[in-house]
mmCIF file of N, CA and C in Angstrom:
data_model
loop_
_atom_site.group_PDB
_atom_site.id
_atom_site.type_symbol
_atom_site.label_atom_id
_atom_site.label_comp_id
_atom_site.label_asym_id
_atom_site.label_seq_id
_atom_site.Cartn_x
_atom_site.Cartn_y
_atom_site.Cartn_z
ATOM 1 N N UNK A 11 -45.124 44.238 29.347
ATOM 2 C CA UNK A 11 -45.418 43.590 30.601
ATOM 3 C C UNK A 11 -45.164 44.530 31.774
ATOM 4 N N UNK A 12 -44.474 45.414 31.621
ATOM 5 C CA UNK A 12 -43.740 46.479 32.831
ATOM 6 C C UNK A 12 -45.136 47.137 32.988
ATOM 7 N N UNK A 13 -46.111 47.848 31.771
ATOM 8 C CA UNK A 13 -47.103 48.541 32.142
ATOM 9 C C UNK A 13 -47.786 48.254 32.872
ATOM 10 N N UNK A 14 -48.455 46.379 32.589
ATOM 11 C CA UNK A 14 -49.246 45.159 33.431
ATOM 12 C C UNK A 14 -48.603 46.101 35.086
ATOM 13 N N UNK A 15 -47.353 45.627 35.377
ATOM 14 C CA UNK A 15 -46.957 45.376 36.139
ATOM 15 C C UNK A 15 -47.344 47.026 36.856
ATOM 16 N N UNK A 16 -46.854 48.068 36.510
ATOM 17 C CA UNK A 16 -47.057 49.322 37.033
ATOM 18 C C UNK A 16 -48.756 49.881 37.456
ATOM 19 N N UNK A 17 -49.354 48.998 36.318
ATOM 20 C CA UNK A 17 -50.940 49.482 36.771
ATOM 21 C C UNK A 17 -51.766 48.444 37.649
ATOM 22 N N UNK A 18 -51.319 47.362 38.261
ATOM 23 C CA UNK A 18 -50.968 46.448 38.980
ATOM 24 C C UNK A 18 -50.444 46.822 40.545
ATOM 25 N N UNK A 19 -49.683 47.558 40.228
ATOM 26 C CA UNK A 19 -48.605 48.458 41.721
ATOM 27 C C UNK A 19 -49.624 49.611 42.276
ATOM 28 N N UNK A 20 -50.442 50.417 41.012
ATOM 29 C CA UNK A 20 -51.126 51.582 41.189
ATOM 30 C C UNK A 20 -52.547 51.041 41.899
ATOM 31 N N UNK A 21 -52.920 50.192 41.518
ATOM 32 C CA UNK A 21 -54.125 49.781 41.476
ATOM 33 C C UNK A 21 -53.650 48.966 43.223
ATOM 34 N N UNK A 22 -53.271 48.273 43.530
ATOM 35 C CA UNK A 22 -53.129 47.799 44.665
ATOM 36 C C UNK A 22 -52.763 49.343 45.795
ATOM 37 N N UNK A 23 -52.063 50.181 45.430
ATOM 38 C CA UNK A 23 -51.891 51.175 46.170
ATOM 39 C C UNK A 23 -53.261 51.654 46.554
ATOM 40 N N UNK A 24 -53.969 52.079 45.451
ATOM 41 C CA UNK A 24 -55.370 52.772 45.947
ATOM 42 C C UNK A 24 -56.132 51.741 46.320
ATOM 43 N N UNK A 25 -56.257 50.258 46.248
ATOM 44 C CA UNK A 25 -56.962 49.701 47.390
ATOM 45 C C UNK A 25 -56.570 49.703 48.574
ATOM 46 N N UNK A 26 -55.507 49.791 49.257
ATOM 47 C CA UNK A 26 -54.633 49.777 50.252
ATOM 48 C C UNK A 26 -55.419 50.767 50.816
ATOM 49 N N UNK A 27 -54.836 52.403 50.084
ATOM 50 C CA UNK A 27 -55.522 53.525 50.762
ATOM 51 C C UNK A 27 -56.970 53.510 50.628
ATOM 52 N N UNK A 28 -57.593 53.154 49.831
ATOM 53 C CA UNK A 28 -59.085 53.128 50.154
ATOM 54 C C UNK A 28 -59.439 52.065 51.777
ATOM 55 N N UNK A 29 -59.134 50.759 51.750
ATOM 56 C CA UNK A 29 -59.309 50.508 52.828
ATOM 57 C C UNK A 29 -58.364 50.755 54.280
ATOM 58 N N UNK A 30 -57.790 51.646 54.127
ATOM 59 C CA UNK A 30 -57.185 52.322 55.417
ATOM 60 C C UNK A 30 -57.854 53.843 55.703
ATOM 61 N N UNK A 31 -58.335 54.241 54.923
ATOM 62 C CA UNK A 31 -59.523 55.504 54.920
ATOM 63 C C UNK A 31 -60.819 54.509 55.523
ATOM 64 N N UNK A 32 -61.102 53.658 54.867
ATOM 65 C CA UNK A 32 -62.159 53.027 55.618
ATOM 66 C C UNK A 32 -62.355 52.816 56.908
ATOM 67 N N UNK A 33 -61.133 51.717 57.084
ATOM 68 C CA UNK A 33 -60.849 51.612 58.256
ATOM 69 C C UNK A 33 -60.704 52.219 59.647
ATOM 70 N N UNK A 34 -60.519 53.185 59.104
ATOM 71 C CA UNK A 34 -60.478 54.462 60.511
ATOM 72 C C UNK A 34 -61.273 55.052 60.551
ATOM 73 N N UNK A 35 -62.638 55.170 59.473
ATOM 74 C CA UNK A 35 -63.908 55.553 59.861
ATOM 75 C C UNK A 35 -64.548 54.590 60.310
ATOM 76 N N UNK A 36 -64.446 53.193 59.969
ATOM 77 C CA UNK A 36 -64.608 52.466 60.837
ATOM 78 C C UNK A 36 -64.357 52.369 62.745
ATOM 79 N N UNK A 37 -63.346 52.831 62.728
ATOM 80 C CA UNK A 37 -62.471 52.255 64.021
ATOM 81 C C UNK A 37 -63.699 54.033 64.608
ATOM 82 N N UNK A 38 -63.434 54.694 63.829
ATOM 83 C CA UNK A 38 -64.226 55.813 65.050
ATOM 84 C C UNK A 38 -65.508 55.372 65.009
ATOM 85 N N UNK A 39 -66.374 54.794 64.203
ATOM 86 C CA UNK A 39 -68.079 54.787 64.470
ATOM 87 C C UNK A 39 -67.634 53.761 65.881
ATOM 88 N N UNK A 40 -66.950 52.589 65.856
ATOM 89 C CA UNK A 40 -66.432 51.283 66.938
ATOM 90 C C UNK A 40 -66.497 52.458 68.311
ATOM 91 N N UNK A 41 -65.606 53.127 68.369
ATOM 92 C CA UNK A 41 -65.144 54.341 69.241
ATOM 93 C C UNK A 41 -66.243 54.446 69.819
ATOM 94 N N UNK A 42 -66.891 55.450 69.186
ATOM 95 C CA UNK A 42 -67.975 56.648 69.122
ATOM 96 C C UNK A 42 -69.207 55.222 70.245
ATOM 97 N N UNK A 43 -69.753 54.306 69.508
ATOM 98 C CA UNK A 43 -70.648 53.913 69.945
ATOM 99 C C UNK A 43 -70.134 52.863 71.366
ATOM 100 N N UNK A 44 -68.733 52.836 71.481
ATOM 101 C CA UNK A 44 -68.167 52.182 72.882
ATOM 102 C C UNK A 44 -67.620 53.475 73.751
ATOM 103 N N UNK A 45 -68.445 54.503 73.512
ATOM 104 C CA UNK A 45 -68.325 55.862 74.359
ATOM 105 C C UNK A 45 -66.781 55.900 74.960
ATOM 106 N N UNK A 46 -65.796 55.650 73.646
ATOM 107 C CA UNK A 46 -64.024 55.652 73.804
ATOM 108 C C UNK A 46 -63.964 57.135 74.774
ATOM 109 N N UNK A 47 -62.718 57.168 75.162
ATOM 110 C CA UNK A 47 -62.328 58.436 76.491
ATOM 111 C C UNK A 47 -61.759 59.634 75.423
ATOM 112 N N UNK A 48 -62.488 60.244 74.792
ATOM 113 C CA UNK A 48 -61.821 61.483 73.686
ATOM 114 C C UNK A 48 -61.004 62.121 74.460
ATOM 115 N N UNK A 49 -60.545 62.162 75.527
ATOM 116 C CA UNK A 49 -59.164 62.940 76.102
ATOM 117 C C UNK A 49 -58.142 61.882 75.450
ATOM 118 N N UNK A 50 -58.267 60.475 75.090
ATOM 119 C CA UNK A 50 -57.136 59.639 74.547
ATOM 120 C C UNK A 50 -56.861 60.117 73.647
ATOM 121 N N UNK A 51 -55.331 60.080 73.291
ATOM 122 C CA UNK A 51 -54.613 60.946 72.438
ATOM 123 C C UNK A 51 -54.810 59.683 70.973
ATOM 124 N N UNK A 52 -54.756 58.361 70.603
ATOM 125 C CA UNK A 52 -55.329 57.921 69.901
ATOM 126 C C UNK A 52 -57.416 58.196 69.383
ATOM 127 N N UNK A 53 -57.748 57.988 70.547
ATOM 128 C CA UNK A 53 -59.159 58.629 70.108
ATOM 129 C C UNK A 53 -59.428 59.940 69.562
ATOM 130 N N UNK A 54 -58.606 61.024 70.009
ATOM 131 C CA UNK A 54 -59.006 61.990 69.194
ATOM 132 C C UNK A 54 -57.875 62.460 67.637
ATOM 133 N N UNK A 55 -57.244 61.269 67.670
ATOM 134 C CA UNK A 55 -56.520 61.332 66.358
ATOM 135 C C UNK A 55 -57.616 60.817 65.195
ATOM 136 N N UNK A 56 -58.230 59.160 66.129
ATOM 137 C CA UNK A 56 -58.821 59.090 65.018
ATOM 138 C C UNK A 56 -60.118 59.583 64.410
ATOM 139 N N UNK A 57 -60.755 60.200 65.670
ATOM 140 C CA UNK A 57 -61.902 61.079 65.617
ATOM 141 C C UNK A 57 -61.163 62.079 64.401
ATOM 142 N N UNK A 58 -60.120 62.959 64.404
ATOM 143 C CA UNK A 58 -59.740 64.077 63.523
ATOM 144 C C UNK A 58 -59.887 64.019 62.385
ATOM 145 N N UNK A 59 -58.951 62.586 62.558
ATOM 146 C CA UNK A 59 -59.112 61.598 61.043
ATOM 147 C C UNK A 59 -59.808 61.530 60.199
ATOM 148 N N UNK A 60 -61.326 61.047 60.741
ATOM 149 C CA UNK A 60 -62.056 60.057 60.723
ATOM 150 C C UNK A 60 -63.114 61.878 60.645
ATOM 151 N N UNK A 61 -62.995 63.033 61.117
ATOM 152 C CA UNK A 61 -63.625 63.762 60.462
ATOM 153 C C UNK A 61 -63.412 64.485 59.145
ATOM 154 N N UNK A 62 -62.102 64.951 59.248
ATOM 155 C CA UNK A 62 -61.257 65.034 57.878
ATOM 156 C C UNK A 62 -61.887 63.843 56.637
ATOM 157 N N UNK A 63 -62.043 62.362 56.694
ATOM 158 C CA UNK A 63 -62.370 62.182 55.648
ATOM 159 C C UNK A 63 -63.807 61.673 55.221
ATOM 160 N N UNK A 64 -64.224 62.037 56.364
ATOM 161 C CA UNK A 64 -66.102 62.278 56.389
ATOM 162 C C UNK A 64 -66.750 63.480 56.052
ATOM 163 N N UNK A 65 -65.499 64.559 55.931
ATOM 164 C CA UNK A 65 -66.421 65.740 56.150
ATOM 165 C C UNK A 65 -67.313 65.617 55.596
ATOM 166 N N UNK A 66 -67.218 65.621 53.638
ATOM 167 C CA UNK A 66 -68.706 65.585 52.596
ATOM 168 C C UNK A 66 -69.914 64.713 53.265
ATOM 169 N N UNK A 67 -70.122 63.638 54.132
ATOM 170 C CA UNK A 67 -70.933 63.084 54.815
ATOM 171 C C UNK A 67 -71.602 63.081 56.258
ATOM 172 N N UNK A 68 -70.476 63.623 56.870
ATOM 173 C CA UNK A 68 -70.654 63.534 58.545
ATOM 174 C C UNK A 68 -72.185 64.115 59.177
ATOM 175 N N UNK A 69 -72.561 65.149 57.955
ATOM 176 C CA UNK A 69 -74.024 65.934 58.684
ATOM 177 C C UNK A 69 -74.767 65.685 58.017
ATOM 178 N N UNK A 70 -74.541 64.757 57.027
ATOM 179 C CA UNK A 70 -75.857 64.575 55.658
ATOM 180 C C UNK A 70 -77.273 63.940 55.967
ATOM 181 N N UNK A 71 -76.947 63.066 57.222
ATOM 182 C CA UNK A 71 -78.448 62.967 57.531
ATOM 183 C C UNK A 71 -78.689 63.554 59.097
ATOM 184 N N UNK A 72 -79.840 63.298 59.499
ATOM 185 C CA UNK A 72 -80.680 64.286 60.785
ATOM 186 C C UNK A 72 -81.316 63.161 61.589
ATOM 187 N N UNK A 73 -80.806 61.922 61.376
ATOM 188 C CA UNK A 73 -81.649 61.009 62.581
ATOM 189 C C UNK A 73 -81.507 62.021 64.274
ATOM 190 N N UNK A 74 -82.282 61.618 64.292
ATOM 191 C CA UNK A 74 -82.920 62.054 66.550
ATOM 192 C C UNK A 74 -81.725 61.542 67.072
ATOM 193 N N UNK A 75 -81.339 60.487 66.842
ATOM 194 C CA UNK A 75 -80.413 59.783 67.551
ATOM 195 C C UNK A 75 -78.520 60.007 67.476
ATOM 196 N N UNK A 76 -77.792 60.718 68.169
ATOM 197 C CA UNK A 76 -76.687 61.066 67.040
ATOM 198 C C UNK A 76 -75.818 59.749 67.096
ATOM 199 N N UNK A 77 -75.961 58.584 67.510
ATOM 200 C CA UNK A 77 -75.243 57.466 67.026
ATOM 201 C C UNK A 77 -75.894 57.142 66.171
ATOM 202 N N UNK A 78 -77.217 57.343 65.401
ATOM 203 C CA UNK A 78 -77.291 57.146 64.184
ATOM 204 C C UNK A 78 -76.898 58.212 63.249
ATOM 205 N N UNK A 79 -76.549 59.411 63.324
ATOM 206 C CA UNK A 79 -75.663 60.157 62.662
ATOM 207 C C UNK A 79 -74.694 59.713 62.242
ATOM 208 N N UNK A 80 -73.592 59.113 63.571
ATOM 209 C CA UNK A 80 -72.849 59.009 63.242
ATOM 210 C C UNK A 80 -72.492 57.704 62.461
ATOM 211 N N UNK A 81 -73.052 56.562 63.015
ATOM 212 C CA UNK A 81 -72.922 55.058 61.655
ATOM 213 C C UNK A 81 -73.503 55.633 59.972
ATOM 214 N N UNK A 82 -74.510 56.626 60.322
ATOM 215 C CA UNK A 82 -74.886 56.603 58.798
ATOM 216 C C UNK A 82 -73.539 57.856 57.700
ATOM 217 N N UNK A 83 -73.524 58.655 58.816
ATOM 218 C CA UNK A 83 -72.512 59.644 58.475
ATOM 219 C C UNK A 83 -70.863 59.043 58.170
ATOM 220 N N UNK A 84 -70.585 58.601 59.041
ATOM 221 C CA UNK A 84 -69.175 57.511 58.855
ATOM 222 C C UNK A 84 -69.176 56.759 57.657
ATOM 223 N N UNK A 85 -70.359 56.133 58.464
ATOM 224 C CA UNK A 85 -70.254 54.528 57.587
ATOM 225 C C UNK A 85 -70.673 55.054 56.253
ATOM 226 N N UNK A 86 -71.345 56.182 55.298
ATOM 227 C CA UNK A 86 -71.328 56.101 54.095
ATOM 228 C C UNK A 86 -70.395 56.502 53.818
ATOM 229 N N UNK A 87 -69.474 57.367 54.391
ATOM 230 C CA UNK A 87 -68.294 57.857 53.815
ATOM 231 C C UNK A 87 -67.173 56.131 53.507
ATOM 232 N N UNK A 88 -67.369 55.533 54.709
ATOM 233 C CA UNK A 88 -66.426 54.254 54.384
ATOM 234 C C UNK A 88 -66.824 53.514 53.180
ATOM 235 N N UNK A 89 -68.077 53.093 52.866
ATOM 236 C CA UNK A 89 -68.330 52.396 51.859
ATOM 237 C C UNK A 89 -68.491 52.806 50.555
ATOM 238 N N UNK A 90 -68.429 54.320 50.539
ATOM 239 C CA UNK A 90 -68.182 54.989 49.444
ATOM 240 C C UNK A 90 -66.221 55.077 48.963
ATOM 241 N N UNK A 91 -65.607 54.796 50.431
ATOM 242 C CA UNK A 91 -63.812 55.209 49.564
ATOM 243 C C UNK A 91 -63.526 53.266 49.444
ATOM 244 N N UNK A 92 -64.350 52.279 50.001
ATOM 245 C CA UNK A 92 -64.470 51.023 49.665
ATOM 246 C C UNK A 92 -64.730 51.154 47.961
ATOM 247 N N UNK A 93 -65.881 51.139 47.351
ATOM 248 C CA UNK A 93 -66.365 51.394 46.498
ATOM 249 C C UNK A 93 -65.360 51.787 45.517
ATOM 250 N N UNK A 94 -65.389 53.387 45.699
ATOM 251 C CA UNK A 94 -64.823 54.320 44.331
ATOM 252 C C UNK A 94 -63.542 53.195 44.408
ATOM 253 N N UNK A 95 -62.688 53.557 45.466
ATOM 254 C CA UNK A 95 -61.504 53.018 45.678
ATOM 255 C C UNK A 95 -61.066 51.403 44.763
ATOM 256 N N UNK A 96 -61.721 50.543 45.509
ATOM 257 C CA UNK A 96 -61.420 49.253 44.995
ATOM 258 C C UNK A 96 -62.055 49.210 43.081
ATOM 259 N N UNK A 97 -63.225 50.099 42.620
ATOM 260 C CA UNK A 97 -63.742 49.985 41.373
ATOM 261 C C UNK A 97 -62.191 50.582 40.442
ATOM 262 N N UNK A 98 -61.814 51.479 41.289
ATOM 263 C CA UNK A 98 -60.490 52.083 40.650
ATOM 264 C C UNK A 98 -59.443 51.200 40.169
ATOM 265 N N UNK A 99 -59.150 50.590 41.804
ATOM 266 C CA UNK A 99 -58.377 49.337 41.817
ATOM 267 C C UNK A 99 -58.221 48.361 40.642
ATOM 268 N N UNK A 100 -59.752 47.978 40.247
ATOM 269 C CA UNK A 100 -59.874 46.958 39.678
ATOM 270 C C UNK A 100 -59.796 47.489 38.313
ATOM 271 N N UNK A 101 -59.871 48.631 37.894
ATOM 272 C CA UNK A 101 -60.048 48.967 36.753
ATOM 273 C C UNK A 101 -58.395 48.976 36.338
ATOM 274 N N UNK A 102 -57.447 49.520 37.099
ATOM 275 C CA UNK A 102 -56.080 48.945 36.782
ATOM 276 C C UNK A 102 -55.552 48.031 36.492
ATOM 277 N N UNK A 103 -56.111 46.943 37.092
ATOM 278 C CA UNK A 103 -55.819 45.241 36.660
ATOM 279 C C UNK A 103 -54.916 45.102 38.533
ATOM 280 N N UNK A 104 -55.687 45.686 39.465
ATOM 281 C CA UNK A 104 -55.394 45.449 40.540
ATOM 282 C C UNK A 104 -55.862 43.622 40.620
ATOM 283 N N UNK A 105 -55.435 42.615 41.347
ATOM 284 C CA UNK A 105 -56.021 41.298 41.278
ATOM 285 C C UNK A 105 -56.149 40.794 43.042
#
């Protein structure tokens, strides 16, 4: 039952961090398209953030528009550490 219990602990951990990686690519596309004040010392944390765990995505597509860069660039990176993340989760016996 301790194992239950440990892959249970693991599995809730990496949903946690999957949706707090999300979340802050979230919170910057929110940012980005409410033209936030990047001299704010929170805005450009989470911009840093929020490029750090976009990098593999941030330039992958070329829309004209760069707020569509950036929702498509962000936002696949979020729904991809949603994804891997929680499939992980669940594969532990996260509940």
């Amino acid at each position: 039952m301790s194992r239950h219990h440990g892959s249970s602990s693991a599995g809730r951990a990496i949903a946690i961090v999957a949706d707090v990686m999300a979340l802050i690519l979230g919170l910057w596309i929110l940012m980005y398209l409410l033209d936030a004040n990047r001299a704010n010392d929170l805005v450009r944390f989470v911009h840093d953030t929020a490029d750090v765990l976009a990098g593999w995505s941030r330039d992958l597509f070329t829309f004209d528009e760069a707020w569509a860069r950036v929702v498509a660039g962000y936002g696949l990176a979020a729904v991809v550490y949603l994804f891997v993340g929680h499939a992980i989760a669940n594969r532990l016996g996260h509940r």
